[in-house]
Coordinates of C-alpha atoms and ligand atoms in Angstrom, one line a residue:
X1 CA -57.0 138.8 -163.9
X2 CA -57.0 141.7 -166.4
X3 CA -54.0 141.7 -168.7
X4 CA -51.7 144.7 -168.6
X5 CA -49.0 146.2 -170.9
X6 CA -45.6 145.2 -169.7
X7 CA -44.8 148.9 -168.9
X8 CA -45.0 152.5 -170.0
X9 CA -42.9 152.1 -173.1
X10 CA -45.1 149.2 -174.3
X11 CA -48.2 151.4 -173.8
X12 CA -46.5 154.3 -175.7
X13 CA -45.7 152.0 -178.6
X14 CA -49.2 150.4 -178.7
X15 CA -51.0 153.7 -178.3
X16 CA -48.8 155.4 -180.9
X17 CA -49.3 152.3 -183.1
X18 CA -53.1 153.0 -182.8
X19 CA -52.7 156.7 -183.5
X20 CA -50.2 156.6 -186.2
X21 CA -51.7 154.9 -189.2
X22 CA -53.3 155.6 -192.6
X23 CA -54.6 158.8 -191.0
X24 CA -51.1 160.2 -190.9
X25 CA -49.5 158.8 -194.1
X26 CA -52.4 158.5 -196.5
X27 CA -55.2 160.8 -195.2
X28 CA -53.4 163.8 -193.7
X29 CA -51.4 164.6 -196.9
X30 CA -54.3 164.3 -199.2
X31 CA -56.8 166.3 -197.1
X32 CA -54.1 168.9 -196.7
X33 CA -53.7 169.0 -200.4
X34 CA -57.5 169.2 -201.0
X35 CA -57.8 172.0 -198.4
X36 CA -55.1 174.3 -199.7
X37 CA -52.1 173.5 -197.5
X38 CA -50.7 175.8 -194.7
X39 CA -53.8 177.3 -193.3
X40 CA -55.4 173.9 -192.9
X41 CA -52.2 172.6 -191.2
X42 CA -52.4 175.5 -188.7
X43 CA -56.0 174.7 -187.8
X44 CA -55.1 171.0 -187.5
X45 CA -52.1 171.7 -185.2
X46 CA -54.2 174.1 -183.0
X47 CA -56.9 171.5 -182.7
X48 CA -54.5 168.8 -181.7
X49 CA -53.3 171.1 -178.9
X50 CA -56.5 172.5 -177.6
X51 CA -58.9 169.6 -178.3
X52 CA -56.8 166.5 -179.0
X53 CA -54.4 166.5 -176.2
X54 CA -56.9 167.1 -173.4
X55 CA -59.3 164.5 -174.7
X56 CA -56.4 162.1 -175.1
X57 CA -55.5 162.5 -171.5
X58 CA -59.1 162.2 -170.5
X59 CA -59.6 158.9 -172.4
X60 CA -56.5 157.2 -171.1
X61 CA -57.3 158.4 -167.6
X62 CA -60.8 157.0 -167.7
X63 CA -59.6 153.6 -169.0
X64 CA -56.7 153.4 -166.6
X65 CA -58.8 154.4 -163.6
X66 CA -61.7 152.2 -164.3
X67 CA -59.7 149.2 -165.6
X68 CA -62.7 148.4 -167.8
X69 CA -63.8 148.5 -171.4
X70 CA -65.0 151.7 -173.1
X71 CA -68.7 151.2 -172.0
X72 CA -68.4 150.0 -168.4
X73 CA -65.5 152.4 -167.6
X74 CA -68.0 155.3 -167.3
X75 CA -70.2 153.4 -164.9
X76 CA -67.2 152.5 -162.7
X77 CA -66.0 156.1 -162.5
X78 CA -69.5 157.6 -162.2
X79 CA -70.3 155.1 -159.4
X80 CA -73.7 154.3 -161.0
X81 CA -75.1 153.4 -164.4
X82 CA -73.9 156.4 -166.2
X83 CA -75.6 158.1 -169.2
X84 CA -72.0 158.8 -170.5
X85 CA -71.6 155.1 -171.3
X86 CA -73.3 156.1 -174.5
X87 CA -69.9 157.3 -175.5
X88 CA -68.7 153.7 -175.3
X89 CA -71.7 152.4 -177.2
X90 CA -71.3 154.9 -180.0
X91 CA -67.5 154.2 -179.9
X92 CA -68.1 150.5 -180.6
X93 CA -70.3 151.5 -183.5
X94 CA -67.6 153.9 -184.8
X95 CA -65.0 151.2 -184.5
X96 CA -67.1 148.9 -186.6
X97 CA -67.6 151.4 -189.3
X98 CA -64.1 152.7 -189.3
X99 CA -62.5 149.3 -189.4
X100 CA -64.8 148.2 -192.3
X101 CA -63.4 150.9 -194.6
X102 CA -59.9 151.0 -193.0
X103 CA -59.5 147.4 -193.9
X104 CA -60.4 148.1 -197.5
X105 CA -57.6 150.7 -197.7
X106 CA -55.3 148.3 -195.9
X107 CA -56.1 145.9 -198.7
X108 CA -55.0 148.5 -201.3
X109 CA -51.7 148.8 -199.6
X110 CA -51.2 145.0 -199.5
X111 CA -52.1 144.9 -203.1
X112 CA -49.5 147.6 -204.0
X113 CA -46.9 145.8 -202.0
X114 CA -47.6 142.7 -204.1
X115 CA -47.4 144.7 -207.3
X116 CA -44.0 146.1 -206.2
X117 CA -42.7 142.6 -205.4
X118 CA -43.8 141.2 -208.6
X119 CA -42.2 144.0 -210.6
X120 CA -45.3 145.9 -211.8
X121 CA -43.5 149.2 -211.2
X122 CA -40.2 148.4 -212.8
X123 CA -39.8 150.9 -215.7
X124 CA -43.5 152.0 -215.3
X125 CA -44.3 155.4 -216.8
X126 CA -45.9 158.1 -214.6
X127 CA -49.1 157.6 -216.7
X128 CA -49.2 153.9 -215.9
X129 CA -48.5 154.5 -212.3
X130 CA -51.2 157.1 -211.8
X131 CA -53.7 154.7 -213.3
X132 CA -52.9 151.9 -211.0
X133 CA -55.1 152.7 -208.1
X134 CA -58.1 153.4 -210.4
X135 CA -57.5 150.0 -212.0
X136 CA -57.5 148.2 -208.7
X137 CA -60.7 150.0 -207.5
X138 CA -62.5 148.9 -210.6
X139 CA -61.7 145.2 -209.9
X140 CA -64.0 144.1 -207.2
X141 CA -62.6 140.6 -206.9
X142 CA -59.1 141.9 -206.2
X143 CA -60.5 144.4 -203.7
X144 CA -62.3 141.7 -201.8
X145 CA -59.3 139.4 -201.8
X146 CA -57.0 142.1 -200.3
X147 CA -59.6 143.3 -197.8
X148 CA -60.0 139.7 -196.6
X149 CA -56.3 139.2 -196.2
X150 CA -55.9 142.5 -194.3
X151 CA -58.8 141.5 -191.9
X152 CA -57.3 138.0 -191.4
X153 CA -53.9 139.4 -190.4
X154 CA -55.6 142.0 -188.1
X155 CA -57.6 139.3 -186.4
X156 CA -54.6 137.0 -186.2
X157 CA -52.8 139.6 -184.1
X158 CA -55.7 140.5 -181.9
X159 CA -56.4 136.8 -181.1
X160 CA -53.0 136.7 -179.4
X161 CA -54.3 139.1 -176.7
X162 CA -52.8 142.2 -175.2
X163 CA -49.2 141.1 -174.4
X164 CA -48.8 138.2 -176.8
X165 CA -50.5 139.9 -179.7
X166 CA -51.0 143.6 -179.7
X167 CA -47.9 144.6 -177.6
X168 CA -45.6 142.2 -179.5
X169 CA -46.9 143.5 -182.8
X170 CA -46.4 147.1 -181.8
X171 CA -42.9 146.4 -180.6
X172 CA -41.9 145.1 -184.0
X173 CA -44.0 147.4 -186.2
X174 CA -43.4 150.8 -184.7
X175 CA -39.6 151.1 -184.5
X176 CA -39.2 149.8 -188.0
X177 CA -41.7 152.4 -189.2
X178 CA -39.9 155.3 -187.6
X179 CA -36.5 154.3 -189.1
X180 CA -38.0 154.1 -192.6
X181 CA -39.9 157.3 -192.5
X182 CA -36.8 159.2 -191.3
X183 CA -34.9 157.6 -194.2
X184 CA -37.5 158.7 -196.7
X185 CA -37.5 162.2 -195.4
X186 CA -33.7 162.4 -195.9
X187 CA -34.1 161.1 -199.5
X188 CA -36.8 163.6 -200.4
X189 CA -35.0 166.5 -198.8
X190 CA -32.6 166.4 -201.8
X191 CA -35.5 166.7 -204.4
X192 CA -36.2 170.0 -206.2
X193 CA -39.7 170.0 -204.9
X194 CA -38.8 170.0 -201.2
X195 CA -38.8 173.8 -200.8
X196 CA -42.2 174.0 -202.5
X197 CA -43.5 171.2 -200.2
X198 CA -42.3 173.1 -197.2
X199 CA -43.9 176.3 -198.3
X200 CA -47.1 174.5 -199.2
X201 CA -47.4 173.1 -195.7
X202 CA -46.2 176.0 -193.6
X203 CA -47.2 179.2 -195.5
X204 CA -50.8 179.7 -194.7
X205 CA -53.3 181.2 -197.1
X206 CA -56.4 181.7 -195.0
X207 CA -58.6 182.6 -198.0
X208 CA -58.5 178.9 -198.8
X209 CA -60.3 177.9 -195.6
X210 CA -64.0 177.1 -195.6
X211 CA -66.3 175.9 -192.9
X212 CA -65.9 172.5 -194.4
X213 CA -62.1 172.5 -194.2
X214 CA -62.3 173.5 -190.5
X215 CA -64.6 170.6 -189.8
X216 CA -62.2 168.4 -191.8
X217 CA -59.3 169.5 -189.6
X218 CA -61.2 169.0 -186.3
X219 CA -62.6 165.6 -187.5
X220 CA -59.1 164.6 -188.6
X221 CA -57.6 165.4 -185.3
X222 CA -59.9 162.9 -183.7
X223 CA -59.3 160.3 -186.3
X224 CA -55.5 160.6 -186.2
X225 CA -55.3 160.4 -182.4
X226 CA -57.9 157.6 -182.4
X227 CA -60.1 159.7 -180.1
X228 CA -63.9 159.9 -179.5
X229 CA -64.6 156.2 -180.0
X230 CA -63.2 154.3 -177.0
X231 CA -59.8 153.2 -178.4
X232 CA -57.7 155.1 -175.9
X233 CA -60.1 154.2 -173.1
X234 CA -59.6 150.6 -174.0
X235 CA -55.9 150.8 -174.3
X236 CA -55.7 152.9 -171.1
X237 CA -57.6 150.2 -169.3
X238 CA -54.6 147.8 -169.8
X239 CA -52.3 150.4 -168.2
X240 CA -51.2 149.8 -164.6
X241 CA -52.7 152.4 -162.3
X242 CA -49.3 153.6 -161.1
X243 CA -48.3 155.0 -164.5
X244 CA -48.5 158.8 -165.0
X245 CA -50.8 159.6 -167.9
X246 CA -49.8 163.2 -168.6
X247 CA -46.3 162.7 -170.0
X248 CA -47.3 159.6 -171.9
X249 CA -50.1 161.5 -173.5
X250 CA -47.8 164.3 -174.6
X251 CA -45.4 161.7 -176.1
X252 CA -48.1 160.0 -178.1
X253 CA -49.7 163.1 -179.4
X254 CA -46.3 164.6 -180.3
X255 CA -45.2 161.5 -182.1
X256 CA -48.4 161.3 -184.1
X257 CA -48.2 165.0 -185.2
X258 CA -44.5 164.7 -186.1
X259 CA -45.2 161.7 -188.3
X260 CA -48.1 163.4 -190.1
X261 CA -45.9 166.4 -190.9
X262 CA -43.0 164.2 -192.0
X263 CA -45.3 162.2 -194.2
X264 CA -46.7 165.4 -195.7
X265 CA -43.2 166.7 -196.5
X266 CA -42.3 163.5 -198.1
X267 CA -45.5 163.2 -200.2
X268 CA -45.5 166.8 -201.4
X269 CA -41.8 166.9 -202.2
X270 CA -42.4 164.2 -204.7
X271 CA -45.7 165.7 -205.8
X272 CA -44.0 169.0 -206.7
X273 CA -40.9 167.5 -208.1
X274 CA -42.9 165.4 -210.6
X275 CA -45.4 168.1 -211.4
X276 CA -48.3 166.4 -209.9
X277 CA -51.4 168.0 -208.3
X278 CA -51.4 168.3 -204.5
X279 CA -55.1 168.0 -204.5
X280 CA -55.3 164.7 -206.3
X281 CA -57.2 163.1 -203.3
X282 CA -57.0 159.6 -202.0
X283 CA -54.8 158.5 -204.8
X284 CA -52.0 160.8 -203.8
X285 CA -49.8 158.4 -201.9
X286 CA -50.4 155.6 -204.4
X287 CA -49.0 157.6 -207.2
X288 CA -46.3 159.8 -205.6
X289 CA -44.3 157.1 -203.9
X290 CA -44.1 154.7 -206.9
X291 CA -43.2 157.7 -209.1
X292 CA -40.3 158.6 -206.9
X293 CA -38.9 155.2 -206.5
X294 CA -39.5 153.7 -209.9
X295 CA -36.9 156.2 -211.3
X296 CA -34.2 155.5 -208.7
X297 CA -31.6 152.8 -208.6
X298 CA -32.5 150.3 -206.0
X299 CA -35.9 152.1 -205.9
X300 CA -37.9 148.8 -205.9
X301 CA -36.4 147.8 -202.6
X302 CA -37.3 151.2 -201.1
X303 CA -40.8 151.1 -202.5
X304 CA -41.3 147.6 -201.1
X305 CA -40.1 148.8 -197.7
X306 CA -42.3 151.8 -197.9
X307 CA -45.5 149.8 -198.5
X308 CA -44.4 147.3 -195.9
X309 CA -44.2 150.0 -193.4
X310 CA -47.5 151.6 -194.3
X311 CA -48.9 148.1 -193.9
X312 CA -47.4 148.0 -190.4
X313 CA -48.8 151.4 -189.5
X314 CA -52.3 150.4 -190.8
X315 CA -52.2 147.1 -188.9
X316 CA -51.2 148.6 -185.6
X317 CA -54.2 150.9 -185.9
X318 CA -56.6 148.3 -187.2
X319 CA -55.9 146.0 -184.2
X320 CA -56.8 148.8 -181.8
X321 CA -60.1 149.3 -183.6
X322 CA -60.9 145.6 -183.4
X323 CA -59.8 145.5 -179.7
X324 CA -62.4 148.2 -178.8
X325 CA -65.1 145.8 -179.9
X326 CA -63.5 142.6 -178.6
X327 CA -62.7 144.1 -175.2
X328 CA -66.3 145.1 -174.7
X329 CA -67.9 141.8 -175.8
X330 CA -65.4 139.5 -174.1
X331 CA -65.8 141.4 -170.8
X332 CA -69.5 142.0 -170.7
X333 CA -71.0 139.2 -172.7
X334 CA -69.1 136.3 -171.2
X335 CA -67.3 135.5 -174.4
X336 CA -63.6 134.4 -174.6
X337 CA -61.3 137.0 -176.1
X338 CA -60.6 134.6 -178.9
X339 CA -64.2 133.9 -179.8
X340 CA -65.1 137.6 -179.7
X341 CA -62.2 138.3 -182.0
X342 CA -63.3 135.7 -184.6
X343 CA -67.0 136.7 -184.5
X344 CA -66.5 140.4 -184.7
X345 CA -63.7 140.4 -187.2
X346 CA -66.1 138.3 -189.4
X347 CA -69.0 140.8 -189.0
X348 CA -66.7 143.8 -189.7
X349 CA -65.3 142.0 -192.7
X350 CA -68.8 141.5 -194.1
X351 CA -69.7 145.2 -193.6
X352 CA -66.3 146.1 -195.3
X353 CA -67.5 144.3 -198.4
X354 CA -70.0 147.1 -198.9
X355 CA -67.1 149.6 -198.8
X356 CA -65.1 147.6 -201.3
X357 CA -68.1 147.4 -203.7
X358 CA -68.7 151.1 -203.4
X359 CA -66.0 151.7 -206.0
X360 CA -67.4 149.4 -208.6
X361 CA -70.5 147.2 -208.4
X362 CA -72.3 149.8 -206.2
X363 CA -70.9 152.8 -207.9
X364 CA -73.7 155.3 -208.6
X365 CA -76.0 153.4 -206.1
X366 CA -74.6 154.3 -202.7
X367 CA -71.0 155.1 -201.6
X368 CA -70.8 153.2 -198.3
X369 CA -67.0 153.9 -198.1
X370 CA -67.5 157.7 -198.1
X371 CA -70.5 157.6 -195.9
X372 CA -68.8 155.5 -193.2
X373 CA -65.7 157.7 -193.4
X374 CA -67.6 161.0 -193.2
X375 CA -70.2 159.9 -190.6
X376 CA -67.5 158.7 -188.2
X377 CA -64.9 161.4 -188.8
X378 CA -67.3 164.4 -189.0
X379 CA -70.0 163.3 -186.6
X380 CA -69.5 160.3 -184.4
X381 CA -65.9 160.9 -183.3
X382 CA -66.2 164.6 -182.6
X383 CA -69.5 163.9 -180.7
X384 CA -67.8 161.2 -178.7
X385 CA -64.9 163.6 -177.9
X386 CA -67.3 166.4 -177.0
X387 CA -69.1 164.1 -174.4
X388 CA -65.7 162.8 -173.1
X389 CA -64.5 166.4 -172.5
X390 CA -67.7 167.2 -170.7
X391 CA -67.4 164.0 -168.6
X392 CA -63.8 164.8 -167.8
X393 CA -64.3 168.5 -167.1
X394 CA -67.6 168.4 -165.2
X395 CA -68.2 165.0 -163.7
X396 CA -64.7 163.8 -162.6
X397 CA -63.9 165.7 -159.3
X398 CA -61.3 168.5 -159.6
X399 CA -58.8 166.9 -157.2
X400 CA -58.8 163.7 -159.3
X401 CA -58.0 165.6 -162.4
X402 CA -55.2 167.5 -160.6
X403 CA -53.9 164.1 -159.4
X404 CA -53.1 163.2 -163.0
X405 CA -50.6 166.0 -163.1
X406 CA -49.2 165.5 -159.5
X407 CA -51.1 168.5 -158.2
X408 CA -52.8 171.7 -159.2
X409 CA -50.0 172.8 -161.6
X410 CA -50.5 175.3 -164.3
X411 CA -50.7 172.5 -166.9
X412 CA -53.4 170.8 -164.8
X413 CA -55.5 174.0 -164.5
X414 CA -55.1 174.7 -168.2
X415 CA -56.2 171.2 -169.2
X416 CA -59.2 171.3 -166.9
X417 CA -60.3 174.7 -168.0
X418 CA -60.0 173.6 -171.7
X419 CA -62.0 170.5 -171.0
X420 CA -64.7 172.4 -169.2
X421 CA -65.2 175.3 -171.6
X422 CA -63.0 175.5 -174.7
X423 CA -63.0 172.0 -176.1
X424 CA -66.8 171.4 -175.8
X425 CA -67.6 174.8 -177.3
X426 CA -65.1 174.6 -180.1
X427 CA -66.2 171.1 -181.1
X428 CA -69.9 171.9 -180.9
X429 CA -69.6 175.1 -183.0
X430 CA -67.4 173.4 -185.6
X431 CA -69.7 170.5 -185.8
X432 CA -72.8 172.6 -186.3
X433 CA -71.2 175.0 -188.9
X434 CA -69.3 172.2 -190.7
X435 CA -72.3 169.9 -190.8
X436 CA -74.6 172.5 -192.2
X437 CA -71.9 173.3 -194.8
X438 CA -71.5 169.6 -195.6
X439 CA -75.2 169.0 -195.9
X440 CA -75.9 172.0 -198.0
X441 CA -72.9 171.0 -200.1
Ligands
PFF501 N1 -55.6 156.8 -185.7 C1 -55.7 156.0 -186.9 C2 -55.0 156.6 -188.1 O1 -54.6 157.8 -188.0 O2 -54.9 156.0 -189.1 C3 -57.1 155.6 -187.2 C4 -57.8 155.1 -186.0 C5 -57.4 154.0 -185.3 C6 -59.0 155.7 -185.6 C7 -58.0 153.5 -184.2 C8 -59.6 155.3 -184.5 C9 -59.1 154.2 -183.8 F1 -59.7 153.8 -182.8

């Protein structure tokens, strides 16, 4: 018997747990900072609406309808060995690559949590704080230790299965996360830099957009919604067939977007208040938050809570990445869920070592971390999403698509039209332009 989520709310929590993660709190603010702010945000929001939402609906529907893992789901729906199962195969590859670098960043967060709890930030000067991430990246032994711990916790949750592991984890991790993020937003609203942060995020300057930043926005919309690599197909496959996908999908996409914008406001308010550069890259979150809290009474507790919650968000995403791989191998290769978890967590951990060493031992040799990040976000995920939109728009019969919306409503027609024409064209054009821009540098 296939396991199922205990209900719609459990699915929403688990799926938003997958979607909301480092992509929202760590990556969205720093790539927005690197790409000039408002104009980038507008492209990102548009992409979520016209590409992300339809593909999200498509993926959950495919999984739910087929009740199968990301590869076999396409065969079930197509009624024959489908060439579209390549989406699932590429998805498993993406999940491997993403989790290997995601776990390394998860490790940074665990390490910062440890630093907070052991008092490393008490009375630290801004200079000390901004050097902390660099210090950690140079220390390969620590990086490996924290990466290993992060992977162990992830595997420990996935081993528990759908209801006992993933659902239970999401039910604890997600509500706590929302409460703390809201609290942080209230705190940062009173900072001097809040107005500047608001303007930075919402006043577009289109002269700052390049082909590369548009590719970045499109790629990120896939990354942040966990699309184009089988995660939502896998999670959808544990959803009872009677559940209505449309409203659930809107809820998850909206939550993910709101969290990213909130995290952006929080991060940039601090950045502008303390005279930091918004374009400081991956280090942004690791310096802004400690800077804010180290100067506040009771700040240590808040900082500890902040990193704990980023850990929660990262874990609830990491488990979905691992489950894509585990669901496939346990279903198709006659392996128990437990055994598949242990084996594949081990292999991904080993690949992750290359990412951790990219910052130190391998520095100047090859940057696996950046390569895995860019090749999944810029190529594999958009490509997977493009094929999914084509499958949904052209292969699944019209009445089935309309059935998702309870009939041929305007929303149903819009989504189908977008999946047939707009999403594939937009993603294809952006991939070609962006890739040539990326390669020619
Ligand atoms: N959506 C996650 C984030 O924003 O951090 C990253 C992610 C998780 C991507 C799961 C893909 C995935 F399957």
